[in-house]
Coordinates of C-alpha atoms in Angstrom, one line a residue:
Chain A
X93 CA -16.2 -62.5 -18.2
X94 CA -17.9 -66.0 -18.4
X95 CA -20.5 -65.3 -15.9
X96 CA -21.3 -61.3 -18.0
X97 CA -21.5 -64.7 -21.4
X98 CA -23.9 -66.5 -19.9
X99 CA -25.8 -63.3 -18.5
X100 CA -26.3 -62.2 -22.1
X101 CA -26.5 -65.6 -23.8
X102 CA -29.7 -66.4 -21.5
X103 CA -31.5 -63.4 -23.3
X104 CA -30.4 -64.6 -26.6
X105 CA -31.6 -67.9 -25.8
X106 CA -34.9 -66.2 -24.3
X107 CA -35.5 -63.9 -27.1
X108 CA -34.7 -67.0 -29.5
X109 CA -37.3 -69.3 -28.3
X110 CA -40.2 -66.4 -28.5
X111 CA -39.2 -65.4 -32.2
X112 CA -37.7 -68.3 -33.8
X113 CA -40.1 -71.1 -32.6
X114 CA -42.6 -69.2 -31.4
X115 CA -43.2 -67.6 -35.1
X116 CA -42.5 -70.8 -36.6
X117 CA -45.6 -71.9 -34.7
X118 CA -47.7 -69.3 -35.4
X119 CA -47.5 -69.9 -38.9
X120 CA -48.3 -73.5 -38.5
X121 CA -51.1 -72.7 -36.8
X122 CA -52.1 -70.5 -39.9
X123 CA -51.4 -73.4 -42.1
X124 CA -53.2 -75.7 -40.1
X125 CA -56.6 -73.5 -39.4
X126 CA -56.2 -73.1 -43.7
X127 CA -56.6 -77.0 -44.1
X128 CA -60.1 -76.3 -41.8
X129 CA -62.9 -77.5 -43.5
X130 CA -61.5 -79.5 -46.3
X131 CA -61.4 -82.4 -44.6
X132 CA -65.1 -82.9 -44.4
X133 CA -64.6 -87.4 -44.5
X134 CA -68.4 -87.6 -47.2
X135 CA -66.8 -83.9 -49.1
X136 CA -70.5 -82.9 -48.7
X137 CA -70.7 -78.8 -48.3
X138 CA -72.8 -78.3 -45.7
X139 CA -73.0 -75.1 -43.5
X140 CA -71.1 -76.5 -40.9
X141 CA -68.3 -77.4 -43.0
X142 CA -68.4 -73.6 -44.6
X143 CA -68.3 -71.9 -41.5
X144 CA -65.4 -73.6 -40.8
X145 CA -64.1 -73.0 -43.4
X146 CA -64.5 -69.3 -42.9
X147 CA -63.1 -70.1 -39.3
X148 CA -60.2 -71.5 -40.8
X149 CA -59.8 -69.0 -43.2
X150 CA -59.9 -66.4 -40.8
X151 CA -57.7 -67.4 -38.1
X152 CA -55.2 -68.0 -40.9
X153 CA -55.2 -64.7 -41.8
X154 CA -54.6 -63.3 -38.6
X155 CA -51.6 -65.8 -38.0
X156 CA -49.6 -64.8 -40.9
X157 CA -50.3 -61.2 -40.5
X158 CA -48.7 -62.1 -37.0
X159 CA -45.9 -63.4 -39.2
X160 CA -45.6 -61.1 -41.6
X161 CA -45.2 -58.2 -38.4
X162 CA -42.3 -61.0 -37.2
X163 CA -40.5 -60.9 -40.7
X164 CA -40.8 -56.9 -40.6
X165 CA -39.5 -56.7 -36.7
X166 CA -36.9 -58.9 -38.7
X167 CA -36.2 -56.8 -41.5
X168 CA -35.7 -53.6 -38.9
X169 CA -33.3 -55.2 -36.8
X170 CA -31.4 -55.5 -40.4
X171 CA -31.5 -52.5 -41.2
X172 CA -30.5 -51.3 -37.9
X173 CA -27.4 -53.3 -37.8
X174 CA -26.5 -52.0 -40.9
X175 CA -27.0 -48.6 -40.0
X176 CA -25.3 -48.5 -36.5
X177 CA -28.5 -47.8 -34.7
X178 CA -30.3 -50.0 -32.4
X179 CA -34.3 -50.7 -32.0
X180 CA -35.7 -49.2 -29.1
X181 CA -38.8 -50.4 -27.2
X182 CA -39.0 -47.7 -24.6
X183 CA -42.1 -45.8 -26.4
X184 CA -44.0 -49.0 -26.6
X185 CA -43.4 -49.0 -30.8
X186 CA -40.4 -49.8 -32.3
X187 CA -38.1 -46.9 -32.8
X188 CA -34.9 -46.7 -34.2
X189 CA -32.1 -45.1 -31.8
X190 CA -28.4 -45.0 -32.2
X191 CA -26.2 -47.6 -30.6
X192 CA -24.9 -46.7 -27.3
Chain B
X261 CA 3.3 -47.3 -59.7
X262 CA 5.4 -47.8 -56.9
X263 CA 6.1 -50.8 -54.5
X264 CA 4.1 -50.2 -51.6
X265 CA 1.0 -49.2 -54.0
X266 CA 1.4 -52.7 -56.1
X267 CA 1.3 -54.5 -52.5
X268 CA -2.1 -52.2 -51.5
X269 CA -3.4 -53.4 -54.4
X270 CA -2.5 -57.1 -54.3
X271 CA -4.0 -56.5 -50.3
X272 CA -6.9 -55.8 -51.9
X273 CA -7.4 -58.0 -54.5
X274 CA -6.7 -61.0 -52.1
X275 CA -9.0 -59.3 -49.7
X276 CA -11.9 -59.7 -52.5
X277 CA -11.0 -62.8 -52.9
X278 CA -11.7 -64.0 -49.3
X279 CA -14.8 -61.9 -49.3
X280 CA -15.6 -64.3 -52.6
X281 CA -14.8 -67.5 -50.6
X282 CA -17.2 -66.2 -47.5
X283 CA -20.0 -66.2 -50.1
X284 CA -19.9 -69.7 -51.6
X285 CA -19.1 -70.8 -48.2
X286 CA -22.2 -69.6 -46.4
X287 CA -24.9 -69.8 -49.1
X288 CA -26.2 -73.0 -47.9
X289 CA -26.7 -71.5 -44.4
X290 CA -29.3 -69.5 -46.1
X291 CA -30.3 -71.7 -48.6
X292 CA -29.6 -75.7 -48.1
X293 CA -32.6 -76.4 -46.4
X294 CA -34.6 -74.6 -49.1
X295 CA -33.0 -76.7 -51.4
X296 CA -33.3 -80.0 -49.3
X297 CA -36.9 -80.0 -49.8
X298 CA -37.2 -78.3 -53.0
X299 CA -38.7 -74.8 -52.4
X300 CA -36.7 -73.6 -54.7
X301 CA -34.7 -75.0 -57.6
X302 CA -31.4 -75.2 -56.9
X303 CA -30.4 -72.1 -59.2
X304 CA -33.6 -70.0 -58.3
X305 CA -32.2 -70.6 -54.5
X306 CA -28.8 -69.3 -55.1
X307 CA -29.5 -66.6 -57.1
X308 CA -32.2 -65.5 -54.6
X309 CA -29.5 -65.7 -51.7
X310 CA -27.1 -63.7 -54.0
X311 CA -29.2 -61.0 -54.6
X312 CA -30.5 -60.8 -50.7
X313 CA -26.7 -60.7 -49.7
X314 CA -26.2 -57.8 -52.1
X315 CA -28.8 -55.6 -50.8
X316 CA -27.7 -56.4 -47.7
X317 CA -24.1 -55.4 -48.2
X318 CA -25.3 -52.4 -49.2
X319 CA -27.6 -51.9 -46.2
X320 CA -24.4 -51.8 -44.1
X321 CA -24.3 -48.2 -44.0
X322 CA -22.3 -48.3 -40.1
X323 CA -18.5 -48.0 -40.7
X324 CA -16.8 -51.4 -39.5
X325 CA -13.5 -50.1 -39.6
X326 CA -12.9 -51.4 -36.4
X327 CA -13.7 -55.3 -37.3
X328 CA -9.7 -56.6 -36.5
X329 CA -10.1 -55.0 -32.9
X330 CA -12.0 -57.4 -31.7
X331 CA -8.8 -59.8 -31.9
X332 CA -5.8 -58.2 -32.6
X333 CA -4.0 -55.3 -31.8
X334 CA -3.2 -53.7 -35.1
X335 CA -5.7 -50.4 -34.6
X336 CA -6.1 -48.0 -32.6
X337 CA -9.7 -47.8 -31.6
X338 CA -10.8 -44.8 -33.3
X339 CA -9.9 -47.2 -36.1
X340 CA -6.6 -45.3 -37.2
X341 CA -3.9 -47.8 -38.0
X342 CA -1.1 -48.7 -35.0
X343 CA 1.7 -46.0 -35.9
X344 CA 4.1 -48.6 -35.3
X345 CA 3.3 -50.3 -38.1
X346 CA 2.2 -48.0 -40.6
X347 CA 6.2 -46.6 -41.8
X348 CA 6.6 -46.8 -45.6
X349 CA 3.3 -46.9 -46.6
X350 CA 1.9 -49.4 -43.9
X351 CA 4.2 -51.9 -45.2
X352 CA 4.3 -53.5 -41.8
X353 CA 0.3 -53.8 -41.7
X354 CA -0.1 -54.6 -45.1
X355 CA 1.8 -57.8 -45.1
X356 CA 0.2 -58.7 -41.4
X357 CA -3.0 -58.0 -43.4
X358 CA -2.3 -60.3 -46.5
X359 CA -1.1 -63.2 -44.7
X360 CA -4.2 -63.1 -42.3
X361 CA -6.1 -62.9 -45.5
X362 CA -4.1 -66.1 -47.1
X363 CA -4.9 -67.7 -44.2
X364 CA -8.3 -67.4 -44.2
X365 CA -9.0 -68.3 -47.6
X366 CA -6.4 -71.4 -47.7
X367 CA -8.9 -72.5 -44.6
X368 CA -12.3 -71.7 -46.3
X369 CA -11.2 -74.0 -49.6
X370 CA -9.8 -77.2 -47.8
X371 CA -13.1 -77.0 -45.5
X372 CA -15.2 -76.5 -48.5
X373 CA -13.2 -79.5 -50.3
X374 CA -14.5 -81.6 -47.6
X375 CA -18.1 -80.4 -48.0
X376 CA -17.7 -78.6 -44.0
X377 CA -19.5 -75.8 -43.3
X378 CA -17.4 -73.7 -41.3
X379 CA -17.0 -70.3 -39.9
X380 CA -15.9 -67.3 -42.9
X381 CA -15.5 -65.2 -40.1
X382 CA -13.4 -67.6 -37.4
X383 CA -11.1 -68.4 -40.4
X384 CA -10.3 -64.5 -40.9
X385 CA -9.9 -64.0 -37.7
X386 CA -7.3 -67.4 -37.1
X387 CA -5.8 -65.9 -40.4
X388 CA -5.1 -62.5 -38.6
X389 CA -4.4 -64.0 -35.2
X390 CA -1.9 -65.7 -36.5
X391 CA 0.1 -63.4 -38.6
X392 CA 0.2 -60.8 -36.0
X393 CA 1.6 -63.4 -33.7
X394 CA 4.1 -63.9 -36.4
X395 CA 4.6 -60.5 -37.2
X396 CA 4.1 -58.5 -33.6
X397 CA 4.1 -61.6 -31.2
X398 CA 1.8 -62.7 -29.0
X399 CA 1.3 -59.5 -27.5
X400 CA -0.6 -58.3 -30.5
X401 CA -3.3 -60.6 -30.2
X402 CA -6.5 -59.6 -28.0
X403 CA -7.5 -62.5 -26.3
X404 CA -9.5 -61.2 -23.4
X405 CA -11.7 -58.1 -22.7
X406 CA -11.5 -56.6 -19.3
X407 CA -14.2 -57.5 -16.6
X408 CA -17.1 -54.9 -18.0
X409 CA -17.3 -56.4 -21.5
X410 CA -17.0 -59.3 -23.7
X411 CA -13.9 -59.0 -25.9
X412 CA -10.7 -60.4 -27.8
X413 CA -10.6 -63.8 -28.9
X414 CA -12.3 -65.3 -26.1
X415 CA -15.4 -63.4 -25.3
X416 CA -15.8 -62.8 -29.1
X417 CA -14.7 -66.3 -31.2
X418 CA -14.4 -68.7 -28.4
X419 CA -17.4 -68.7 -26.4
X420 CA -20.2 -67.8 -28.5
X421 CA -18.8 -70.7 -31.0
X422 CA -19.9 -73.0 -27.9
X423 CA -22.9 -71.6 -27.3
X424 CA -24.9 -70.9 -30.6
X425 CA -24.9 -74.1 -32.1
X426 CA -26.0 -75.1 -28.8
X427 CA -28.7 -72.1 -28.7
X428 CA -29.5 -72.5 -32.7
X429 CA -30.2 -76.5 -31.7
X430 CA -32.4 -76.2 -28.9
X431 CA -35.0 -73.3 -30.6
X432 CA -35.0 -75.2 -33.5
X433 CA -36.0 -78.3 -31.8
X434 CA -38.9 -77.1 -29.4
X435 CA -40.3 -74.9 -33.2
X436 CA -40.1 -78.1 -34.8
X437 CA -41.5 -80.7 -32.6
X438 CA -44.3 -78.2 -31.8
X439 CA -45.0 -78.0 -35.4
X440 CA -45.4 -81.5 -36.1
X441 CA -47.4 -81.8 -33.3
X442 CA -49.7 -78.9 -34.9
X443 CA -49.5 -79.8 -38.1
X444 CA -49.5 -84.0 -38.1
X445 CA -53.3 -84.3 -39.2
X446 CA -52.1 -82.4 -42.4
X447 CA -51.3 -84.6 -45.5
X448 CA -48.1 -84.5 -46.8
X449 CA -49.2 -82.3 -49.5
X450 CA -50.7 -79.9 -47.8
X451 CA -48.0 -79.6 -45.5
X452 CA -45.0 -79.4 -48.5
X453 CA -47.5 -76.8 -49.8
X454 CA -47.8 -75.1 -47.2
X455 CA -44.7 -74.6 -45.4
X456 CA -43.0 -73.7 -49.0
X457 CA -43.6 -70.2 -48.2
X458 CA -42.4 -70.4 -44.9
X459 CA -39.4 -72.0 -46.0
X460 CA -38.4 -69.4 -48.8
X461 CA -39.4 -66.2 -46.5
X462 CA -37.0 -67.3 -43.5
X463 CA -34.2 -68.4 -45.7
X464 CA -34.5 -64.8 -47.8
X465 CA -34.1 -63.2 -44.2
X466 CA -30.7 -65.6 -43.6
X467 CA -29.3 -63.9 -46.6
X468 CA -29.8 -60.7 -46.2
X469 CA -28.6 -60.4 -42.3
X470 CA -25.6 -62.4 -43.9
X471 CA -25.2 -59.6 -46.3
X472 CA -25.3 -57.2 -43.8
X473 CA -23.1 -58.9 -41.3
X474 CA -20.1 -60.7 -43.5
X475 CA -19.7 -58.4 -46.1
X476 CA -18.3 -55.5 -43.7
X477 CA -15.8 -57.5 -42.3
X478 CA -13.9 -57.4 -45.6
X479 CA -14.4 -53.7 -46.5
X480 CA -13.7 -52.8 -42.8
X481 CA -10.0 -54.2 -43.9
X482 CA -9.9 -53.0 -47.1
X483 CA -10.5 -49.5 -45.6
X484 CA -7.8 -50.0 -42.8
X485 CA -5.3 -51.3 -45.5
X486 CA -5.6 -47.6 -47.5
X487 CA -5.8 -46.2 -44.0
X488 CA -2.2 -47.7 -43.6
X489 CA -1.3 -46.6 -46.6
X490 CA -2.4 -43.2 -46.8
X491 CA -4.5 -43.1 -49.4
X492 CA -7.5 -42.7 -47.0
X493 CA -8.0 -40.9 -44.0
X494 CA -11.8 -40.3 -43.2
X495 CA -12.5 -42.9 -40.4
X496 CA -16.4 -42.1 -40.6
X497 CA -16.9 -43.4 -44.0
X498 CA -16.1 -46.2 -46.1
X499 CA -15.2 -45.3 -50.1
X500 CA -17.7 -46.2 -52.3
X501 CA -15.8 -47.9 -54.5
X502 CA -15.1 -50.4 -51.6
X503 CA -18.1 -50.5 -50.7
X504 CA -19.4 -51.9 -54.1
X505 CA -16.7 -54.1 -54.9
X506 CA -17.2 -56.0 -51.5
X507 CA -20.9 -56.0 -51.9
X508 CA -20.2 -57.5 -55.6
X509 CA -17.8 -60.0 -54.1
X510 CA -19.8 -61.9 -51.8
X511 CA -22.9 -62.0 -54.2
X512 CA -21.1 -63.4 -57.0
X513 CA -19.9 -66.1 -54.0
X514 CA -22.8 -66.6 -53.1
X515 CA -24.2 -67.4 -56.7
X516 CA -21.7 -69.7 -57.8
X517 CA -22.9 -71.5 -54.5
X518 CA -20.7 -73.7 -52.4
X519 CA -22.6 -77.1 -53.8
X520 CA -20.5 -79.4 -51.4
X521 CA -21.1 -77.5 -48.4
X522 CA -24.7 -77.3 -49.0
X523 CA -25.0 -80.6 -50.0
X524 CA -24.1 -81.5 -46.3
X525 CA -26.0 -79.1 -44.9
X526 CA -29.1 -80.1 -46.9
X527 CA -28.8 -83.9 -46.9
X528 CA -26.0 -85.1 -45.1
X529 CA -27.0 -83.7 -41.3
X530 CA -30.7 -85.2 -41.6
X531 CA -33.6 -85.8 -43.8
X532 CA -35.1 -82.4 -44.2
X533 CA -38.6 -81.6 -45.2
X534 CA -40.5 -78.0 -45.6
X535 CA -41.9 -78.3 -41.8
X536 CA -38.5 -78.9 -40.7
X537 CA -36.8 -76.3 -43.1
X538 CA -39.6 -73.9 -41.6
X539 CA -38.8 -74.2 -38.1
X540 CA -34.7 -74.2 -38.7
X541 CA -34.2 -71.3 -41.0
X542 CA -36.7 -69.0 -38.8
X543 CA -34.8 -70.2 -35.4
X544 CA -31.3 -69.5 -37.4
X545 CA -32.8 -65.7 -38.3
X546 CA -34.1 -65.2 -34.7
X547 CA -30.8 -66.8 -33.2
X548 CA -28.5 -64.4 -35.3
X549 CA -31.0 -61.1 -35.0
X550 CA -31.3 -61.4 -31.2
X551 CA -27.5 -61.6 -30.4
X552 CA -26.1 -59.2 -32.6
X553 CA -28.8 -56.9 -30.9
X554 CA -27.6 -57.7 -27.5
X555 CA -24.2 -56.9 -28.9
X556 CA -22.4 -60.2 -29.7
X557 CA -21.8 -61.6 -33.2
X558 CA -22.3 -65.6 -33.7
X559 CA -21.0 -67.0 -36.8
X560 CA -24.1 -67.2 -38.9
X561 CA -22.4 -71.1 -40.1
X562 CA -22.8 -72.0 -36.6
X563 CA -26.2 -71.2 -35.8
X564 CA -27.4 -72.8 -39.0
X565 CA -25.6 -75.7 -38.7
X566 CA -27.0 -75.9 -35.1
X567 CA -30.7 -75.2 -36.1
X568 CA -30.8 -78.0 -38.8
X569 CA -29.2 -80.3 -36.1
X570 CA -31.8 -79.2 -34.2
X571 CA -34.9 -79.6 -36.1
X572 CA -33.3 -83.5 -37.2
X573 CA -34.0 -83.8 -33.1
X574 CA -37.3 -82.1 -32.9
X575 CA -39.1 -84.5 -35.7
X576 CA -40.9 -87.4 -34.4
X577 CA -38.5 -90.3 -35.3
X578 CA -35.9 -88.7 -37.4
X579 CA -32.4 -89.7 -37.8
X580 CA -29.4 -87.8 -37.2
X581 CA -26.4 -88.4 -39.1
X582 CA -24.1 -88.0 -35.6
X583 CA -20.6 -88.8 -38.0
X584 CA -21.2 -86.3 -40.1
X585 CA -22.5 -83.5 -37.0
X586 CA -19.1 -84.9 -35.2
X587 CA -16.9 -83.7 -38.2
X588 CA -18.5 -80.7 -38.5
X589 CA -17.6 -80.0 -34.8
X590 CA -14.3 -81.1 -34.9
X591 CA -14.1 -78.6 -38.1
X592 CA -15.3 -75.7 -35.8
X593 CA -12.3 -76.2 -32.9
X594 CA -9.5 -76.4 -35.2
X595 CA -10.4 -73.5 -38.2
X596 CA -9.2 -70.4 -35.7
X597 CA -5.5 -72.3 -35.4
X598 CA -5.8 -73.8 -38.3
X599 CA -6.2 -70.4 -40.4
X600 CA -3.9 -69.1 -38.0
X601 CA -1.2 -71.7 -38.7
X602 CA -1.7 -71.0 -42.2
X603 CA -1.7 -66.9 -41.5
X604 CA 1.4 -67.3 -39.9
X605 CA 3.1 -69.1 -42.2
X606 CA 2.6 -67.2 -44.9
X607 CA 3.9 -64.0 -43.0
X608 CA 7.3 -65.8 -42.2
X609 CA 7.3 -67.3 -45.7
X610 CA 6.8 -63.3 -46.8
X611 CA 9.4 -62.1 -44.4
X612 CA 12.2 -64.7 -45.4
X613 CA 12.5 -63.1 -48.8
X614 CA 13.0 -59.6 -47.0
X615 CA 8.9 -58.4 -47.1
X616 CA 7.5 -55.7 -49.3
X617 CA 6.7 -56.4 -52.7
X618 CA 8.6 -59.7 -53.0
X619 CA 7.3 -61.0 -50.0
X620 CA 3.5 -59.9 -50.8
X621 CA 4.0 -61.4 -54.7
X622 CA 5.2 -65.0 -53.0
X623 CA 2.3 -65.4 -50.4
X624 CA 0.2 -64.1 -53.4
X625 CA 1.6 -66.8 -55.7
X626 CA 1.8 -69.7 -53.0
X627 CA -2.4 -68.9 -52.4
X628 CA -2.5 -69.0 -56.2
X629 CA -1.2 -72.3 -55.8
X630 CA -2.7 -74.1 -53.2
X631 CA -6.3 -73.0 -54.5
X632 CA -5.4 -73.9 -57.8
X633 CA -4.6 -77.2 -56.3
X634 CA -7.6 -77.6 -54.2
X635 CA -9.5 -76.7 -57.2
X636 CA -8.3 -79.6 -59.1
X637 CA -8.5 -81.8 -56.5
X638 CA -12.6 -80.9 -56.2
X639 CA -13.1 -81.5 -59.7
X640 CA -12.7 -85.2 -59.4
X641 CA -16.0 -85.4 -57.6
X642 CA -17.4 -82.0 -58.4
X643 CA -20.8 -82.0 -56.5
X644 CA -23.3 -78.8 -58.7
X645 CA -26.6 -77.9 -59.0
X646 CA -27.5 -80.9 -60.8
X647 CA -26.1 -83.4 -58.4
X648 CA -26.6 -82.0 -54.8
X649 CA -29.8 -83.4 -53.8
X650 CA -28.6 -87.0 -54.2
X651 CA -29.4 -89.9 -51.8
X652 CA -26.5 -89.0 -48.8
X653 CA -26.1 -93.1 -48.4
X654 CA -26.4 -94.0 -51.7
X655 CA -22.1 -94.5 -52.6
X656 CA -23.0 -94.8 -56.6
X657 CA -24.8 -91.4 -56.9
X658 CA -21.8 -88.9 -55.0
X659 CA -18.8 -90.0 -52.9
X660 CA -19.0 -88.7 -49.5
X661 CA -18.1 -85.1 -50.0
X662 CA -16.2 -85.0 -46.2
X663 CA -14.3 -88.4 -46.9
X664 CA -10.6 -87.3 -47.5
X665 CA -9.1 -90.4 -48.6
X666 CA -11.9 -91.1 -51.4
X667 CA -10.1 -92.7 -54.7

């Protein structure tokens, strides 16, 4: 039985690190590229310092949308749990199946 | 009414109660960090956690009827009760039930007078453990699966409480210290700012998978108990009425908020600030998504407990309060015999006085007693919304919630 524990807790510890840090990150990269462009040292707007901003602005956008997906992958294993199904990946998308 | 239907009520009461206690008890796994750095207000936290935990009783659809399997051996596993046990009315079950139940709760207050986050569910199951040992011996208790599958007391309570603080500790760590690293040419402000939302959107997900998780362990035996005493036989659904009044239960725990046990989550493990919050409360979420996925349950106490651990390691130059972790851990490994001491107790305590009604109105009144007590005792240094945030060292502002001997 210990060596079927530390079979599974491997994946937990696995999935774990790619969700639960690796989102983390992700949105401190968002909040990070945000802060792009407003720390010009003079606070002189010049093009440069806009299109970074824009950069910024951008990339931010895109890394909490990356979040926001995490929180809703979140939110479905939930609702899953509650429900007595399980998420499947086997068509690619997420789709709910009932627990084996 | 008769006998056996005042003890199926009492069952139930008590069983509300415990599912009250499992609310204040884990509110600050959801929301101490949050209100560590205040993200939220105090009040707005709880109250947020509260309604997250009802939606996510609710969400519980799945029947849990099967929740004491895991440990003991009171059910069959279609979920009927064991036919041995269910003669006049369920008696038997009812008072095995009760005392588990006692158990449980006793444990949840005395941690929670300490300000120790431990386990809701560990304490119902060391309630249950032991008053089947007391009631059925220790051949009624489950403590191993066979070779295909983690089961019983072991492969369910015992290992996965070593492994997911553990787990928790180490994602939290690497998400933090990558974050400062990202994040360190930020100003403090920005940061604060920033990370608020991160903060309040992982905890809000804590909640509600504790919803979902915690509050069908109580109306999984609250089902079983009118299963044992015939006033329910449908094994694929849960009544509504339980449903709601469990779902009620924990929210209303969860509001009143455990202050002293988030208190040492918040300020006593480590300094916390939003970066840090950030990275704990979304390792916690991932930590307790991913492994009840892969099919094992870890005590969401644990995990959290292990994440803000973890992100006091992960910060450049931050300083963990290693007393105050050790006591938690020492906590952990005793609250299964602990609450199992106490469960069976109460179930010989019952039994002296010949069982039944009797037997269920003394464990009912001895409960009454000891929490009343406990109450009391917390009321000397009650730690609220007001008070919570405190400076941990400073001696003048709160005693040391964990310190027993405190005059």
């Amino acid at each position: 039985m210990f060596t079927l524990f530390l079979q599974d807790i491997w994946k937990v510890l696995l999935y774990s690190l790619i969700l639960g840090a690796g989102l983390p990150v992700v949105y401190a990269l968002g909040v990070r590229a945000s802060a792009l462009g407003t720390v010009a040292a003079d606070g002189a707007e010049t093009a440069a310092v806009r299109r970074r901003q824009v950069l910024g602005k951008t990339v931010a956008g895109i890394c909490f949308a990356v979040v926001l997906a995490g929180i809703g992958l979140g939110l479905a294993y939930i609702w899953a749990s509650g429900h007595g199904d399980q998420l499947s990946f086997e068509h690619g998308s997420p789709t709910f199946v009932p627990k084996s | 009414m008769s006998a056996q239907l005042l003890t199926l009520v009492l069952v139930v009461i008590v069983a509300l109660g415990f599912d009250f206690t499992n609310g204040f008890h884990d509110t600050g796994n959801s929301m101490a960090t949050t209100i560590a750095t205040g993200a939220l207000k105090p009040k707005t936290a709880v109250a947020l956690a509260a309604v997250l935990n009802l939606v996510g009783a609710f969400l519980s659809v799945a029947v849990a009827l099967t929740v004491t399997n895991a440990v003991v051996s009171i059910q069959n596993s279609d979920g009927t009760p064991d036919s041995a046990l269910t003669a006049d009315h369920g008696s038997a079950l009812l008072l095995i039930i009760l005392a588990g139940l006692v158990g449980g709760i006793v444990w949840n207050l005395t941690t929670w007078l300490f300000g120790l986050p431990s386990s809701s569910s560990h304490a119902l199951f060391g309630g249950l453990i032991g008053a089947t040992i007391a009631g059925i011996g220790w051949g009624g208790v489950h403590w191993t699966g066979d070779s295909t599958k983690l089961d019983g007391v072991v492969g369910k309570v015992i290992l996965p409480a070593f492994a997911s603080p553990v787990i928790a500790a180490i994602v939290s760590m690497v998400g933090t210290w990558l974050i400062f690293r990202i994040t360190r040419a930020l100003g403090e402000g920005l940061n604060n700012g920033g990370f608020r939302w991160g903060q309040i959107g992982t905890g809000s997900l804590m909640a509600l998978a504790h919803g979902t998780n915690d509050a069908q362990k109580t109306m999984g035996v609250i089902t079983l108990s009118l299963i044992a005493y015939g006033s329910w036989t449908d094994l694929s659904a849960i009544p509504l009425w339980v449903k709601v009044s469990c779902a009620v239960a924990i929210a209303l725990g969860t509001y009143v908020g455990g202050w002293r046990i988030i208190r040492t989550l918040g300020k006593g493990i480590t300094e916390i600030e939003a970066r840090q919050g950030t990275a704990a409360q979304g390792s916690a979420a991932a930590v307790i998504l991913a492994s009840s996925q892969l099919g094992f349950a870890l005590s969401t106490t644990h995990v959290a407990t292990g994440s803000i651990l973890g992100s006091g390691l992960g910060k450049p130059g931050a300083h963990v309060r290693w007393r105050v972790a050790g006591r938690m851990a020492v906590a952990w490994f005793i609250t299964l015999p602990m609450a199992a001491l106490v469960g069976a107790g109460t179930w010989e305590i019952g039994n002296a006085v010949g069982g039944g009604l009797v037997g269920a109105l003394l464990m009912v009144a001895l409960l009454l007693v000891a929490s009343g007590l406990m109450y009391a005792r917390s009321r000397r240094h009650p730690i609220t919304a007001e008070n919570v945030n405190d400076d941990w060292e400073d001696p003048a502002a709160v005693l040391e919630p964990s310190d027993p001997v405190a005059a």
